[in-house]
Tab-separated table of C-alpha atoms in Angstrom:
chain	number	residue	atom	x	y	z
A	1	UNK	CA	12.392	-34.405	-0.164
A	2	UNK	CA	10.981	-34.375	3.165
A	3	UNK	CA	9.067	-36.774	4.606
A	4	UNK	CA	7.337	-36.539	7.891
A	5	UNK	CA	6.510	-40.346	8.700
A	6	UNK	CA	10.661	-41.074	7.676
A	7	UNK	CA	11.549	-38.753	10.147
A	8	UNK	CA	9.325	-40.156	12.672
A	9	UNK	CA	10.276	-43.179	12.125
A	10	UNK	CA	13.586	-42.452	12.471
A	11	UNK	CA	13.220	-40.579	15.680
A	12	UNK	CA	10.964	-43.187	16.770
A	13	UNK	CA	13.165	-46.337	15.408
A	14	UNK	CA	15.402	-48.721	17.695
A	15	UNK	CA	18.905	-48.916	16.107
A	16	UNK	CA	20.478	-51.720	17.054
A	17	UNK	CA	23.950	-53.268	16.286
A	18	UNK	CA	24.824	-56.646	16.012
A	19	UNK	CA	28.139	-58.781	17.004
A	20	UNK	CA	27.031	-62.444	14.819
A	21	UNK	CA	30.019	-64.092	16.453
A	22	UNK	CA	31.122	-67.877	15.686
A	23	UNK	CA	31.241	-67.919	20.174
A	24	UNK	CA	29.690	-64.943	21.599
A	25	UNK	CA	26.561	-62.614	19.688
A	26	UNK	CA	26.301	-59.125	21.294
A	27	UNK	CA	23.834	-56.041	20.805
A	28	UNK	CA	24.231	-52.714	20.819
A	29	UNK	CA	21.483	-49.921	21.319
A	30	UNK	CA	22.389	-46.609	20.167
A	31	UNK	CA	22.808	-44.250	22.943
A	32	UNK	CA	22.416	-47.459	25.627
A	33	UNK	CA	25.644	-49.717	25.029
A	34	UNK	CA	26.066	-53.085	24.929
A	35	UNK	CA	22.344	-54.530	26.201
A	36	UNK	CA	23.088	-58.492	25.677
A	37	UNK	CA	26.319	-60.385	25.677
A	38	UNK	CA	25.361	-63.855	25.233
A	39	UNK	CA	27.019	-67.341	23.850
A	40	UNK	CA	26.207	-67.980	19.862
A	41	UNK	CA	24.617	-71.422	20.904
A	42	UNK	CA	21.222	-72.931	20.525
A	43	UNK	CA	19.966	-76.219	22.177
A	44	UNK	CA	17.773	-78.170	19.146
A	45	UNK	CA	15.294	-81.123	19.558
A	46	UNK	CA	17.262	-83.586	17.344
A	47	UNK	CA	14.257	-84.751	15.647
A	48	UNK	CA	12.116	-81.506	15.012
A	49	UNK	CA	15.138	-79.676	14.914
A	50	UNK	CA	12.971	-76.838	17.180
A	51	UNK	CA	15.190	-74.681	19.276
A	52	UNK	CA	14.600	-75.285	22.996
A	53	UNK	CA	17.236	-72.846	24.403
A	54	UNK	CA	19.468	-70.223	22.888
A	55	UNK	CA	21.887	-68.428	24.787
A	56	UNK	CA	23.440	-68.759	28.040
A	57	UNK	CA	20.633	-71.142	28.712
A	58	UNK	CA	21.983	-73.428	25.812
A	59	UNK	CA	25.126	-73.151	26.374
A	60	UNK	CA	25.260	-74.409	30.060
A	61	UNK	CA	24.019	-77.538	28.467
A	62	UNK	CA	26.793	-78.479	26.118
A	63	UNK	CA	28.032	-82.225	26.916
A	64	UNK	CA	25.036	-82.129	29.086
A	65	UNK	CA	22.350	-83.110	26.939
A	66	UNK	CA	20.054	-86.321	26.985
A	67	UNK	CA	20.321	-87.990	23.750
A	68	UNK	CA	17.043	-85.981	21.728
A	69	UNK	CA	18.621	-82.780	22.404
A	70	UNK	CA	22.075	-81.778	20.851
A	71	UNK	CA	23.586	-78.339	21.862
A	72	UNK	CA	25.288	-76.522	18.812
A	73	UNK	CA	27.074	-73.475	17.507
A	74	UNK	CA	24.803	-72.642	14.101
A	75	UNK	CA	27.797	-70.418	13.031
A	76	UNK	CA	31.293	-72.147	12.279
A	77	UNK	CA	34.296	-70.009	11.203
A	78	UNK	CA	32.300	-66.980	11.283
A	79	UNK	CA	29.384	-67.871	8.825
A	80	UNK	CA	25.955	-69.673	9.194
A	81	UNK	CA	26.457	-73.222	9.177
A	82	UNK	CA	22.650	-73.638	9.992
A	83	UNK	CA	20.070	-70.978	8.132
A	84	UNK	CA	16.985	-71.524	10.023
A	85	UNK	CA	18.420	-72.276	13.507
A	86	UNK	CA	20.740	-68.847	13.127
A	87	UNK	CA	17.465	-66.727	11.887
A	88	UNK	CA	15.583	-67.915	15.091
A	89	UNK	CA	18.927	-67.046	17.506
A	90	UNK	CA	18.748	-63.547	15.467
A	91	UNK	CA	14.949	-63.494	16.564
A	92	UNK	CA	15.520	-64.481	19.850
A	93	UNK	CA	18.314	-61.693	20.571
A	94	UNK	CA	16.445	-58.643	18.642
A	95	UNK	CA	13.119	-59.535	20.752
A	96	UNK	CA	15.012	-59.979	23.875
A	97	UNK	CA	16.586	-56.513	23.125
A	98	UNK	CA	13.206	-55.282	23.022
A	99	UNK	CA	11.909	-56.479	25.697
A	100	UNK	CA	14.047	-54.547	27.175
A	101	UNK	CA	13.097	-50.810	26.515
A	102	UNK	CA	10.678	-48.988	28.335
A	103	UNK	CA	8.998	-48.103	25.371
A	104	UNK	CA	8.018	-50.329	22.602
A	105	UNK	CA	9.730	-49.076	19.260
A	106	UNK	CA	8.902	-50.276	15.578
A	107	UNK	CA	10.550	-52.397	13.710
A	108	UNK	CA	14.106	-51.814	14.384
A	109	UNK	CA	16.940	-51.042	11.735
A	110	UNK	CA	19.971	-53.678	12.587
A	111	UNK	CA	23.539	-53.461	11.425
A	112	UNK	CA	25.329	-56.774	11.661
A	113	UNK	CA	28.645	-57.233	11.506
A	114	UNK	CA	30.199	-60.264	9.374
A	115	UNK	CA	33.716	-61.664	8.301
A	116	UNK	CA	35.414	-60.087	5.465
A	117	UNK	CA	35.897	-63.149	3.266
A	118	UNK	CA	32.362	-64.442	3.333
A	119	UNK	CA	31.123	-65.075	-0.013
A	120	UNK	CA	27.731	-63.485	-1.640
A	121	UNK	CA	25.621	-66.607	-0.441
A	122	UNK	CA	26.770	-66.197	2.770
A	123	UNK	CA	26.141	-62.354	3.383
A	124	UNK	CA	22.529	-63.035	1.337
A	125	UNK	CA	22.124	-65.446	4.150
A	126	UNK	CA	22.841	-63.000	7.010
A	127	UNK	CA	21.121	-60.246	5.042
A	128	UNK	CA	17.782	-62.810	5.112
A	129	UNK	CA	17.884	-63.928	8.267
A	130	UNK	CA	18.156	-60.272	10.039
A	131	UNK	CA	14.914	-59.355	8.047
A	132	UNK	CA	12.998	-62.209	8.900
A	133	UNK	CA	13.740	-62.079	12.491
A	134	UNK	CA	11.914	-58.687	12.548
A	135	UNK	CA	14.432	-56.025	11.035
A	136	UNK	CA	13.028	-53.171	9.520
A	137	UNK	CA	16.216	-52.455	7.215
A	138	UNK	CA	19.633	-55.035	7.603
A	139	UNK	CA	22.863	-53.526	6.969
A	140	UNK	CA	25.812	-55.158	6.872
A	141	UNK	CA	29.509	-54.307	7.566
A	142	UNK	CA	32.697	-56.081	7.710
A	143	UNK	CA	33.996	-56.990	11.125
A	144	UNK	CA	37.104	-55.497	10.165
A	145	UNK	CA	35.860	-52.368	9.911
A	146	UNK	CA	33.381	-52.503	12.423
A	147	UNK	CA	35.732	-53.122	15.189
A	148	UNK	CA	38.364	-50.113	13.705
A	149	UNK	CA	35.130	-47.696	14.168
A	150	UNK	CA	34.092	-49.252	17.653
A	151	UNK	CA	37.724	-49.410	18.867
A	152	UNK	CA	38.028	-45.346	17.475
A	153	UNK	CA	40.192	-45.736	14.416
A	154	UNK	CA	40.084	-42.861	11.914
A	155	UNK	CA	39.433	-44.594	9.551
A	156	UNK	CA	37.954	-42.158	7.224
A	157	UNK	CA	41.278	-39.977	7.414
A	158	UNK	CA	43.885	-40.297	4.578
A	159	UNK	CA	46.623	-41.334	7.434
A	160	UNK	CA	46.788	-45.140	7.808
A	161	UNK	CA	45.066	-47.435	10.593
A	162	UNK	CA	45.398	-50.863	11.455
A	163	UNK	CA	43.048	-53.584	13.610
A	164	UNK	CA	43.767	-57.111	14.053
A	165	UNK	CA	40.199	-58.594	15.106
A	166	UNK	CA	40.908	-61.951	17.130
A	167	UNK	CA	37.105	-63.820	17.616
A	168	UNK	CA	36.177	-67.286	18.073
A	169	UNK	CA	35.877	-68.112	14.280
A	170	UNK	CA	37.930	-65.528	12.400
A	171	UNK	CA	41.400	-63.810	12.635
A	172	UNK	CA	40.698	-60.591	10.479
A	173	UNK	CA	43.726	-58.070	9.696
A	174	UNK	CA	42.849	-55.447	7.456
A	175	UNK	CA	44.839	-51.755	6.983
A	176	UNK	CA	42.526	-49.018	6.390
A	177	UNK	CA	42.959	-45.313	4.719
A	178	UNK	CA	40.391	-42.312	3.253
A	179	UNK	CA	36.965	-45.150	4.731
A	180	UNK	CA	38.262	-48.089	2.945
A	181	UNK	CA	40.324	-51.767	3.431
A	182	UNK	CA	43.925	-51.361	1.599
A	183	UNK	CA	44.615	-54.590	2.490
A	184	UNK	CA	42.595	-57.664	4.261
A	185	UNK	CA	43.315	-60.665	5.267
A	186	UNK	CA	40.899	-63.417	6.934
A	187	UNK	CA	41.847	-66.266	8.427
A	188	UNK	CA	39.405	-69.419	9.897
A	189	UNK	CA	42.552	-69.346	12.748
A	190	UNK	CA	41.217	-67.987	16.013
A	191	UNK	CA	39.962	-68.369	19.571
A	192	UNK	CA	38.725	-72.100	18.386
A	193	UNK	CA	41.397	-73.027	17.020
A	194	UNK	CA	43.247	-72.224	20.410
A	195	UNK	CA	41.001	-74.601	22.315
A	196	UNK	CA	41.426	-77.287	20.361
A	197	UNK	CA	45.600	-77.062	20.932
A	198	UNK	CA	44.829	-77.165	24.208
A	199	UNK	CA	42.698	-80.337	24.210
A	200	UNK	CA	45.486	-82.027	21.088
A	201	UNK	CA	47.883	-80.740	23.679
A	202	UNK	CA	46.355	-82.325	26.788
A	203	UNK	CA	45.779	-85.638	24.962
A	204	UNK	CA	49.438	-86.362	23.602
A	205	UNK	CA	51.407	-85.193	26.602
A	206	UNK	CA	49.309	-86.331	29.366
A	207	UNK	CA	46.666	-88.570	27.702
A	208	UNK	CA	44.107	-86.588	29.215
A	209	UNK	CA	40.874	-86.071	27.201
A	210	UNK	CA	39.254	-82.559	28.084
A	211	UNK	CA	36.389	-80.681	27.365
A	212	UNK	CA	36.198	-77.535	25.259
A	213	UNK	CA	34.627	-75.483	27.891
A	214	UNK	CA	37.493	-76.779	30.185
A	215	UNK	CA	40.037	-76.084	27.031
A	216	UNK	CA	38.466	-72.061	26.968
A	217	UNK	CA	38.905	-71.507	30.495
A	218	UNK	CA	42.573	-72.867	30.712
A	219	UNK	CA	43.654	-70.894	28.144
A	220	UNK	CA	41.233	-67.265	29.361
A	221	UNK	CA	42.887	-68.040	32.898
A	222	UNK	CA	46.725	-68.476	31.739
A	223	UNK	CA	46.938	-68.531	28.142
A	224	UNK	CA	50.077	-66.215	26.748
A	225	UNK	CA	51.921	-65.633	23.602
A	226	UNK	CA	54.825	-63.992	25.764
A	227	UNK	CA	56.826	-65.143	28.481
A	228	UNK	CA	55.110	-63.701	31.499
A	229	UNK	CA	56.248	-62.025	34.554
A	230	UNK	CA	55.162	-64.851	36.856
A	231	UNK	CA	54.321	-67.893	35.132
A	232	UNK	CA	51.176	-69.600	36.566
A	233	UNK	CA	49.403	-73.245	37.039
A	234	UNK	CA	45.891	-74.194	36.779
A	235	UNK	CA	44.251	-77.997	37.205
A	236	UNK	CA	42.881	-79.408	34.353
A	237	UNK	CA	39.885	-82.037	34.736
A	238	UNK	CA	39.060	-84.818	32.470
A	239	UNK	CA	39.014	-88.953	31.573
A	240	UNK	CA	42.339	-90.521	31.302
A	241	UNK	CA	42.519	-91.919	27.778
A	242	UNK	CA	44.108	-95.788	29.188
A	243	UNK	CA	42.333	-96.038	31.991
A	244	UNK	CA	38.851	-94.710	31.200
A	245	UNK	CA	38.687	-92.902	34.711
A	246	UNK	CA	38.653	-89.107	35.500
A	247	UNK	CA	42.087	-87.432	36.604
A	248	UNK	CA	43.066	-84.095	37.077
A	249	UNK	CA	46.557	-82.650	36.267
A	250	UNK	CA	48.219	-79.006	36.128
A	251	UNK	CA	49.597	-77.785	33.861
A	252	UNK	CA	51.416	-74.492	33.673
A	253	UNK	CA	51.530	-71.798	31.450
A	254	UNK	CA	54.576	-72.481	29.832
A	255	UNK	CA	52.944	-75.549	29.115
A	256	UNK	CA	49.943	-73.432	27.683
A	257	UNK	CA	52.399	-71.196	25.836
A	258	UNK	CA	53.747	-74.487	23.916
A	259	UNK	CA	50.159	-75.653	23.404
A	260	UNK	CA	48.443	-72.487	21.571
A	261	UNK	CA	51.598	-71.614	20.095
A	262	UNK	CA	50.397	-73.241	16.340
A	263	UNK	CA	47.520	-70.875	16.477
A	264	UNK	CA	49.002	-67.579	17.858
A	265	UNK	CA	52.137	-68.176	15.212
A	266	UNK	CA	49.455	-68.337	12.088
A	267	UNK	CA	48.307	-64.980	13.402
A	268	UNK	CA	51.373	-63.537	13.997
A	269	UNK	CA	52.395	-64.196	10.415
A	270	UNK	CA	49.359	-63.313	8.953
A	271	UNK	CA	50.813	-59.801	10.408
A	272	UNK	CA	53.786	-59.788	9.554
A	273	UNK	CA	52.084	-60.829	5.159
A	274	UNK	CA	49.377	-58.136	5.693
A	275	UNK	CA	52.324	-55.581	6.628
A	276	UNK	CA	54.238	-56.515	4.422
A	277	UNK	CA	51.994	-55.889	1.191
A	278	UNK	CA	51.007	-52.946	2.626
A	279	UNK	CA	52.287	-49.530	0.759
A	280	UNK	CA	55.472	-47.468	2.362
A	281	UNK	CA	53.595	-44.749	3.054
A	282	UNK	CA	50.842	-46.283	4.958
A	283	UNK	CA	53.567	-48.053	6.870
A	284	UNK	CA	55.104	-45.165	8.068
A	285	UNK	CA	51.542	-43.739	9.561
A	286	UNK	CA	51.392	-47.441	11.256
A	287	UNK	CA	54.677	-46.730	12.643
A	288	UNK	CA	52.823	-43.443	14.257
A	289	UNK	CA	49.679	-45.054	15.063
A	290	UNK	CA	50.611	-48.907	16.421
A	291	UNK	CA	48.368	-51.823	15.210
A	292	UNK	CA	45.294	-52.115	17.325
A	293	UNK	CA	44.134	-55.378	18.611
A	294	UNK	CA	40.347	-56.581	19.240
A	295	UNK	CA	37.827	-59.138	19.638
A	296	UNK	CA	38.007	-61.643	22.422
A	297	UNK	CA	41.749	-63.191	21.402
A	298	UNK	CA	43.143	-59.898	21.836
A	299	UNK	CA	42.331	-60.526	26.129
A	300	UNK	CA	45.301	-63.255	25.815
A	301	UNK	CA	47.925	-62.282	27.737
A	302	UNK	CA	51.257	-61.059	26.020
A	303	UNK	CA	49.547	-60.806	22.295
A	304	UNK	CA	50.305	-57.436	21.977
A	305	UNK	CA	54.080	-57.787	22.885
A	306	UNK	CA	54.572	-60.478	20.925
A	307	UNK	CA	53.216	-58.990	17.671
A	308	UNK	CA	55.028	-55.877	18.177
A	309	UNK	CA	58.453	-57.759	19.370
A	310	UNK	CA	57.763	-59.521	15.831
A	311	UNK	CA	56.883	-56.664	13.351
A	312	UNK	CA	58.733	-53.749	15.469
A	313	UNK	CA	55.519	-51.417	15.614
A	314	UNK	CA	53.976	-50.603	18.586
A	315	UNK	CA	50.984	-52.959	19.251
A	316	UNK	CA	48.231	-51.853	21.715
A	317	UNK	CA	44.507	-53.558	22.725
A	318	UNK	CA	41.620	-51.355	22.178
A	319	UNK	CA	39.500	-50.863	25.297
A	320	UNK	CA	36.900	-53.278	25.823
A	321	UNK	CA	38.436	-55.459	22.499
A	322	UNK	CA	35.606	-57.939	23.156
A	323	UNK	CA	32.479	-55.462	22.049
A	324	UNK	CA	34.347	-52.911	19.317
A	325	UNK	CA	32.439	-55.055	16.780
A	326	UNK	CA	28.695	-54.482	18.071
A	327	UNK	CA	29.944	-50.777	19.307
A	328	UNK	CA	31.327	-50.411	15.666
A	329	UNK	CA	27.954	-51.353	14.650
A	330	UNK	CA	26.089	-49.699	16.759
A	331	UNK	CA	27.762	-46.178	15.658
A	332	UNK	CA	27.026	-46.738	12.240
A	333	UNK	CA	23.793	-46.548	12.463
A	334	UNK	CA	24.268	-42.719	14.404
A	335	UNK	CA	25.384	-41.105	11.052
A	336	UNK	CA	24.615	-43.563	8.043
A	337	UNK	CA	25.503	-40.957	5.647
A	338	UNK	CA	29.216	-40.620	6.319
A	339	UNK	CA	29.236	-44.375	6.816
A	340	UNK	CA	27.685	-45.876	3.713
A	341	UNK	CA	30.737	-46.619	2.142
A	342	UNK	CA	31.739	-48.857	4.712
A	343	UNK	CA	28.327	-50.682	4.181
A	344	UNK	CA	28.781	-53.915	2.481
A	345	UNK	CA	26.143	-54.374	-0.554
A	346	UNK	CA	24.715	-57.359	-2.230
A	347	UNK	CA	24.337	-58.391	-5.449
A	348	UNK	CA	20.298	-59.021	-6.927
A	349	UNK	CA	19.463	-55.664	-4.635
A	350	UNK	CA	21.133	-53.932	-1.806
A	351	UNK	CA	21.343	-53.389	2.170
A	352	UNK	CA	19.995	-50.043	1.395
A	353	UNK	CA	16.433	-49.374	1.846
């Protein structure tokens, strides 16, 4: 049946897709892009546990703080870790996007994109805190899937796709066919997890401790799982464990190589499992197709080669791999109808309003 204020509404409405990412949140606007690209960190008052920054802002001030205010991530491995302090970085992102139109739209409808192996409590508390930060109707979608439709898999063909989505939390590998996952696998293995080899790394070999801001630009600046055509050096700055004073060292990329090479080797078999279970036929369309990489980990250097050196299909990085979650998103939202299958549902009531 037709009804005027729906379509008004819906002409009228601000569609917005969101990236929840355990390092980096980003928004999407239909028809405008990516709009905000900011850190997942909020700056709390240790005793009212008010937020004081959230963004950029906050994140500047990690290992910076006085002792009342603590800097933190609310999402760990890809879920909320902290309800309320998540719901008001959710508020804080969908006003900011706002703020930003010309024109001030209702209530907007939000898609958000979340890990496949998060369990019913967890989506219920996505679900919750994208309403009460001002959504007019939450959807949610696996990241998985939201980065195949943002990185322009076809995903609702019969012919086989494949994304490997690399964030800060979360590893997810997941073969699609006909709009659904044939097979998935998540794993709490990712960008993190590469820091903190870096700063293990830089502690045993050189008793240097480091911070993880230092760890993330070592490994963005030279990081590879491949040997590269010119190997590089970068200085590393830090306290020197025995002596309590700072000291700088550099360290190379082979070095680097060696250091995230526990991480990138979980991934890479996670792969090579996910392939493996997957059924002959579909394996033959991958062998057309390639594996796609995205998400942030995909940006490290020699990834791709080394995956497809590994598994012997051709292995490519989807262009801009950092935002085909919040574009994924974002497109959803353009034609709901041929989507909402991909549309993750809860139990006790639905996404679907």
């Amino acid at each position: 049946m037709f009804r005027p204020l729906d379509w008004f509404l819906g002409l009228m409405s601000l569609d917005i897709g969101i990236d929840l990412g355990t390092a980096n949140t980003l928004v999407c606007i239909r028809d405008q892009g990516i709009v905000i690209n900011e850190p997942s960190w909020v700056a709390i008052n240790k005793r009212t546990r008010k937020p004081l920054a959230i963004g950029a802002e906050a994140r500047e001030m990690v290992g910076r703080t006085p002792a009342d205010i603590v800097a933190i991530r609310p999402l760990r491995d890809g879920v909320i870790s902290e309800f309320e302090i998540t719901e008001a970085m959710l508020d804080y992102f969908i006003k900011k996007t706002h703020e930003q139109m010309i024109v001030p739209f209702p209530r907007p409808r939000v898609v958000v994109g979340i890990p496949s192996g998060v369990t019913e409590v967890e989506k219920r508390a996505v679900y919750d805190a994208t309403i009460q930060a001002g959504a007019r109707a939450a959807y949610l979608i696996e990241e998985p899937m939201a980065a195949a439709i943002g990185a322009g898999l076809p995903i609702i063909e019969s012919r086989g796709s494949m994304i490997v989505d690399i964030g800060g939390g979360t590893t997810e590998v997941a073969v699609f066919s006909m709009g659904g996952i044939v097979i998935s696998r998540s794993i709490r293995v990712a960008g993190d997890e590469m820091d903190e080899d870096i700063m293990q790394y830089a502690r045993s070999k050189y008793n240097l401790l480091i911070g993880e801001r230092m760890a993330e630009r070592a490994k963005i600046a030279i990081g590879s799982a491949f040997p590269l055509a010119e190997e590089r050096t970068m200085t590393l700055r830090g306290r020197n464990l025995i002596s309590g004073l700072p000291q700088s060292i550099e360290m190379s990329s082979i070095e680097l190589r060696e250091a995230i090479a526990p991480s990138v080797n979980i991934i890479v078999d996670t792969v090579k499992d996910a392939i493996d279970e997957t059924p002959p036929e579909l394996v033959a369309d991958l062998m057309e197709s390639g594996i796609c990489l995205a998400g942030g980990g995909a940006q490290i250097k020699g990834l791709a080669d080394r995956i497809e050196d590994t598994v012997k299909i051709r292995t490519w990085v989807a262009e801009d791999s950092l935002t085909c979650v919040a574009r994924g998103a974002g497109k959803v939202l353009d034609d709901l109808d041929s989507y909402a299958r991909v549309l993750v549902g809860l139990q006790r009531g639905s996404t679907h309003h």
